[in-house]
XYZ file of C-alpha atoms in Angstrom:
399
model
C -0.008 -0.142 0.132
C 0.994 3.681 -0.267
C 0.454 5.244 3.091
C 0.463 9.181 3.367
C 1.220 10.876 6.695
C 0.122 14.234 7.232
C 1.303 17.160 9.790
C 0.275 20.619 10.296
C 3.858 21.238 11.551
C 5.840 21.599 14.774
C 7.976 19.032 16.903
C 4.916 17.633 19.016
C 2.865 16.570 16.211
C 5.529 15.412 14.097
C 7.252 12.683 16.411
C 4.500 10.970 17.384
C 3.899 9.829 13.806
C 7.197 8.254 13.323
C 6.857 4.589 15.330
C 3.499 3.679 13.342
C 4.901 5.452 10.125
C 8.130 3.138 10.377
C 5.928 0.077 11.364
C 4.366 0.558 8.087
C 7.485 1.229 5.987
C 9.341 -1.855 7.829
C 6.521 -4.050 6.720
C 7.293 -3.228 3.113
C 4.445 -0.661 2.510
C 5.123 3.061 0.445
C 5.017 5.833 2.856
C 5.535 9.233 2.758
C 5.176 12.325 5.318
C 4.038 15.447 4.360
C 4.133 18.550 6.164
C 5.094 22.449 5.952
C 8.557 23.739 4.520
C 9.339 25.205 7.887
C 9.732 21.730 9.347
C 11.635 19.919 6.544
C 14.590 19.577 9.163
C 12.318 17.737 11.475
C 10.837 15.650 8.956
C 13.972 14.749 7.172
C 15.486 13.616 10.616
C 12.769 10.922 10.675
C 13.942 8.829 8.184
C 11.242 8.974 6.505
C 10.359 9.903 2.749
C 8.655 13.163 3.120
C 7.005 15.844 0.907
C 7.094 19.966 1.326
C 3.544 21.168 0.791
C 2.093 24.452 1.488
C 3.583 27.167 4.262
C 2.950 28.810 7.299
C -0.804 29.726 8.349
C -1.928 33.047 6.782
C -2.067 34.490 10.223
C -0.268 37.818 10.939
C 2.540 37.326 13.922
C 0.239 39.398 15.945
C -2.993 37.255 15.848
C -0.174 34.186 16.505
C 1.039 36.195 19.554
C -2.530 36.613 20.363
C -3.492 32.985 20.327
C -0.343 31.990 22.430
C -0.689 35.024 24.494
C -4.455 33.663 25.291
C -3.114 29.794 25.928
C -0.751 31.046 28.660
C -2.782 33.518 30.599
C -5.832 31.514 31.317
C -7.003 30.909 34.836
C -6.430 27.409 35.972
C -9.297 25.211 34.152
C -10.391 21.517 35.525
C -8.043 18.974 34.992
C -10.957 16.799 33.387
C -12.549 19.762 31.309
C -11.930 17.436 28.018
C -14.273 15.234 29.412
C -17.104 17.892 30.276
C -17.109 20.596 27.607
C -20.581 21.195 28.125
C -19.514 23.064 31.535
C -17.215 25.335 30.040
C -17.737 29.079 29.998
C -18.115 31.552 27.019
C -14.699 32.753 27.526
C -13.440 29.265 27.697
C -14.830 28.499 24.585
C -13.876 31.515 22.995
C -10.219 30.511 23.670
C -10.940 27.054 22.213
C -12.497 28.630 19.211
C -9.581 31.155 18.680
C -6.935 27.849 18.731
C -9.184 26.009 16.511
C -9.436 29.017 13.675
C -5.666 29.245 14.138
C -5.275 25.306 13.216
C -7.533 25.721 10.378
C -5.703 28.443 8.958
C -2.715 25.903 9.126
C -4.548 23.377 6.943
C -5.770 25.947 4.570
C -2.339 27.335 4.101
C -0.992 23.460 2.886
C -4.083 21.788 1.517
C -3.833 22.827 -1.887
C -0.665 21.501 -2.397
C -1.216 18.536 -0.098
C -4.151 17.791 -2.608
C -2.098 18.280 -5.822
C 0.579 16.153 -3.964
C -1.851 13.151 -3.251
C -3.595 13.236 -6.507
C -0.189 12.339 -8.504
C 1.072 10.007 -5.730
C -2.244 8.354 -5.204
C -2.031 7.104 -1.626
C -4.278 3.780 -0.377
C -4.650 5.404 3.208
C -4.124 8.679 4.821
C -2.743 8.921 8.420
C -3.293 12.312 9.944
C -2.119 14.003 13.171
C -5.414 14.673 15.109
C -4.791 18.653 14.551
C -4.063 18.148 10.926
C -7.351 18.878 9.350
C -5.687 19.028 5.579
C -5.291 15.214 5.770
C -8.793 14.494 6.565
C -9.925 16.506 3.809
C -7.313 14.779 1.319
C -8.699 11.662 2.083
C -12.135 12.645 1.255
C -11.118 14.185 -1.853
C -9.367 10.741 -2.889
C -12.187 8.679 -1.475
C -9.780 6.577 0.737
C -9.682 5.713 4.260
C -8.349 7.908 6.744
C -7.023 7.173 10.287
C -6.841 9.987 13.058
C -3.475 9.727 14.893
C -3.427 11.277 18.471
C -0.459 12.062 20.400
C -1.706 11.993 24.000
C -4.408 12.958 26.428
C -4.360 16.557 24.968
C -4.996 15.673 21.449
C -8.411 14.086 22.072
C -9.977 17.458 22.270
C -11.885 18.255 18.824
C -10.774 21.768 18.447
C -12.755 21.875 14.738
C -16.331 21.984 16.535
C -17.812 25.356 17.260
C -19.234 26.014 20.804
C -21.360 23.985 21.834
C -22.206 20.830 20.479
C -21.438 18.931 17.285
C -21.160 21.459 14.622
C -17.590 22.274 13.093
C -16.315 25.638 12.971
C -17.275 27.627 9.416
C -13.587 27.597 8.432
C -13.436 23.834 8.565
C -16.478 23.569 6.514
C -14.785 25.620 3.993
C -11.786 23.301 3.736
C -14.166 20.456 2.108
C -16.217 22.809 0.538
C -13.456 24.321 -1.666
C -13.280 20.892 -3.120
C -16.685 20.135 -3.459
C -16.986 17.316 -0.852
C -18.778 16.148 2.157
C -17.380 17.761 5.581
C -15.991 14.975 7.478
C -15.326 15.081 11.095
C -14.529 11.198 11.728
C -12.234 8.546 10.722
C -12.425 5.457 9.910
C -10.314 4.502 12.682
C -8.349 6.525 15.642
C -4.683 5.389 16.784
C -4.167 6.514 20.425
C -0.866 5.843 22.002
C -2.178 7.285 25.237
C -2.243 4.294 28.357
C -5.860 3.791 28.986
C -5.493 5.250 32.687
C -4.134 8.549 31.439
C -7.080 8.788 28.767
C -10.153 11.212 29.690
C -11.862 10.931 26.152
C -12.136 7.751 24.323
C -11.744 8.079 20.540
C -14.504 6.313 18.148
C -13.196 3.350 16.661
C -10.168 3.173 18.844
C -6.811 1.267 17.662
C -4.642 1.197 21.180
C -1.252 1.511 20.501
C 1.623 1.115 22.808
C 3.475 4.701 23.226
C 7.061 4.143 21.960
C 9.417 7.545 22.665
C 10.629 9.637 19.824
C 11.745 12.838 20.543
C 14.289 13.719 17.682
C 17.628 12.386 16.723
C 20.652 12.243 18.779
C 22.747 10.617 21.213
C 22.942 9.923 24.927
C 24.645 12.546 26.690
C 28.673 11.733 27.850
C 28.269 10.828 31.459
C 24.460 9.549 31.821
C 25.218 6.156 31.731
C 27.585 5.860 34.447
C 26.323 5.148 38.069
C 25.049 7.982 39.644
C 25.946 9.060 43.175
C 22.869 11.206 44.091
C 19.373 11.598 42.586
C 19.243 13.389 39.196
C 16.405 15.270 37.910
C 15.458 16.728 34.343
C 13.857 20.115 33.937
C 12.115 20.843 30.687
C 9.631 23.436 29.396
C 9.057 22.091 25.755
C 9.200 23.698 22.373
C 5.469 25.404 22.590
C 6.632 27.130 26.046
C 9.903 28.344 24.473
C 8.186 29.869 21.428
C 5.812 31.802 23.729
C 7.960 34.057 25.958
C 4.858 34.975 27.975
C 4.831 31.554 29.650
C 8.250 32.449 31.195
C 10.737 30.240 32.815
C 10.669 31.783 35.979
C 8.749 28.596 37.453
C 11.451 26.164 36.202
C 14.505 28.483 37.424
C 12.725 28.002 40.639
C 12.749 24.139 40.375
C 16.219 23.906 39.189
C 17.330 25.865 42.634
C 15.157 23.454 44.793
C 16.655 20.496 43.342
C 20.479 22.112 43.553
C 19.416 22.839 47.236
C 18.358 19.546 48.031
C 21.675 17.991 46.904
C 20.849 16.798 43.431
C 21.711 16.836 40.183
C 19.748 18.671 37.673
C 19.903 18.673 33.739
C 18.120 20.928 31.899
C 16.637 19.628 28.700
C 16.121 23.388 26.743
C 17.509 25.052 23.645
C 20.380 26.932 24.579
C 18.847 30.520 24.249
C 16.492 29.351 26.553
C 18.978 28.411 29.395
C 20.876 31.421 28.744
C 17.780 33.508 30.193
C 17.920 31.664 33.192
C 21.262 33.499 34.138
C 24.193 31.769 36.229
C 23.311 28.314 37.538
C 24.674 26.239 40.745
C 27.421 23.712 39.872
C 25.406 20.661 40.285
C 23.437 21.636 37.107
C 24.206 20.911 33.493
C 22.413 22.091 30.321
C 21.777 19.647 27.543
C 20.701 21.687 24.647
C 20.120 18.957 21.977
C 19.706 15.613 23.432
C 16.249 14.095 23.178
C 14.307 13.239 26.087
C 13.934 9.488 25.401
C 17.942 9.453 25.769
C 17.843 11.479 29.146
C 14.930 10.369 31.337
C 15.981 6.668 31.648
C 19.010 8.074 33.654
C 17.003 10.058 35.839
C 15.010 9.998 39.076
C 12.269 12.476 38.279
C 11.135 15.252 36.020
C 9.755 19.157 35.963
C 8.081 19.868 32.795
C 5.082 22.092 31.507
C 2.880 19.465 30.615
C 3.156 18.623 27.150
C 1.997 15.384 26.031
C 4.715 13.956 24.724
C 7.099 14.849 27.561
C 4.681 13.265 29.838
C 4.227 10.136 27.919
C 8.044 10.154 27.598
C 8.831 10.081 31.227
C 5.878 7.722 31.695
C 7.640 5.161 29.379
C 10.682 5.630 31.392
C 9.090 5.093 34.866
C 10.197 8.591 35.806
C 8.105 10.420 38.445
C 6.666 14.052 37.049
C 6.033 17.461 38.713
C 4.089 19.183 36.087
C 3.778 23.306 36.150
C 0.959 24.142 33.837
C 0.523 27.281 32.287
C -2.443 26.755 30.228
C -5.536 25.048 29.692
C -4.138 21.958 28.053
C -1.508 21.514 30.266
C -3.742 21.654 33.476
C -5.444 18.596 31.783
C -2.070 16.810 31.247
C -1.265 17.438 34.989
C -4.168 16.402 36.179
C -3.773 13.029 34.601
C -0.646 12.477 36.259
C -1.829 13.325 39.357
C -5.056 10.818 38.646
C -2.464 8.080 37.828
C -0.301 8.530 41.081
C 2.797 9.454 39.083
C 3.588 12.730 40.145
C 2.262 16.467 41.161
C 0.646 19.100 39.478
C 1.018 22.585 40.876
C 0.396 25.904 39.029
C 3.150 28.686 39.907
C 2.570 30.971 42.754
C 5.178 31.076 45.099
C 8.955 29.654 45.440
C 7.842 27.877 48.237
C 5.121 25.733 46.318
C 7.633 24.958 43.620
C 10.445 23.826 46.242
C 7.861 21.893 48.272
C 6.486 19.856 45.083
C 10.054 19.191 44.290
C 10.750 17.643 47.665
C 7.542 15.788 48.059
C 7.972 14.241 44.287
C 11.525 13.032 45.206
C 10.956 11.835 48.803
C 7.898 9.728 48.347
C 8.128 6.303 47.107
C 4.761 5.871 46.001
C 5.312 8.134 42.845
C 8.112 5.829 41.683
C 6.166 2.972 42.341
C 3.075 4.329 40.280
C 5.533 4.984 37.562
C 6.718 1.511 37.199
C 2.887 0.441 37.269
C 2.359 2.917 34.317
C 5.412 1.852 32.345
C 3.804 -1.552 32.690
C 0.771 -0.827 31.519
C 2.238 1.357 28.511
C 4.514 -1.706 27.526
C 1.270 -4.067 27.313
C -0.425 -2.466 24.744
C -0.179 -3.323 20.948
C 3.284 -2.250 19.512
C 2.771 -0.067 16.349
C 4.147 -3.263 14.074
C 0.923 -5.238 15.351
C -1.442 -1.722 14.787
C -0.200 -1.432 11.334
C -0.688 -4.851 10.494
C -4.193 -4.692 12.084
C -5.083 -1.497 9.836
C -3.565 -3.024 6.718
C -5.794 -6.142 7.182
C -8.899 -3.880 7.639
C -8.403 -2.320 4.667
C -7.730 -5.648 2.785
C -11.249 -6.930 4.326
C -12.858 -3.707 3.075
């Protein structure tokens, strides 16, 4: 078969597709990854054949910054809000609609070239990142099955829907109408690497898949594999937070100081430019500017992070206790799942003492480590990508 994987752009939405794409490729299928030129380097680093299609969303930097600003200035949302969207306020729905329209703009910027490429290449199946709406359009235009690929608990959101109810945004409908095809919300199947105990919303036609960590190319930093003399904690604040200056790094600087003050080693996984903003660091702190998390966390005793899907699942796969310092509604939800599964703590930043106390509790209470080991076992019990690829191929063969 020919299988087209589509992404709307950004590392957290490219990386989760890689294990299933490679599973199809090693099973003998012809695979293409397609996304905006801005992310060509990241797509090339996956080792998969790829096509550059479209461009960046047709929105001004001011609009983009307004969306990011709204994301990181929300008051805390209920940790289970994705399962109870009917209870959201008008202001909360307005925020979700602004994000949904941004994602639709990203789809509009690439859909014409994506359809043109797909018409030439003629895929038998389209697998699309859950926020890559252009992929769903392409499948409908070509009349082939579509598989929605989630990247974690956050990606279960249906941001293409208008408030409140099952009707899509007008801009989403327009993506399909420009090609004269029916507007589609559902896919033929949904692949979800989220372990069941972390999932709030169960997608329709679910294909559960084991989460296989992939956070980009790289190697294990020198010295990490040697036996450590004291606890080691990783601190990271993710790609999205790094792009939105309004999110700030100060809560993570507080966490770094708290880790050092308790006689622990600290690893910072962040771009050099972000680390430089932190100022002078204690001697027990080491910055890792380019090391993928999946090559770092197996050698850590804890992690402090922003609440991203990929970060949380990578830590879970490594059985590492987690402290989440969320600054957005999406991160509130991910932090809530970390708390619900017992593998960590979530605290909104208010004072340095709050963060320092959370760091101390995370590393001193063995229950977090025990639950992290349990969650890793749950992840490892799920079907591997090769099994999922085989099952999807069989479904297509059987009609």
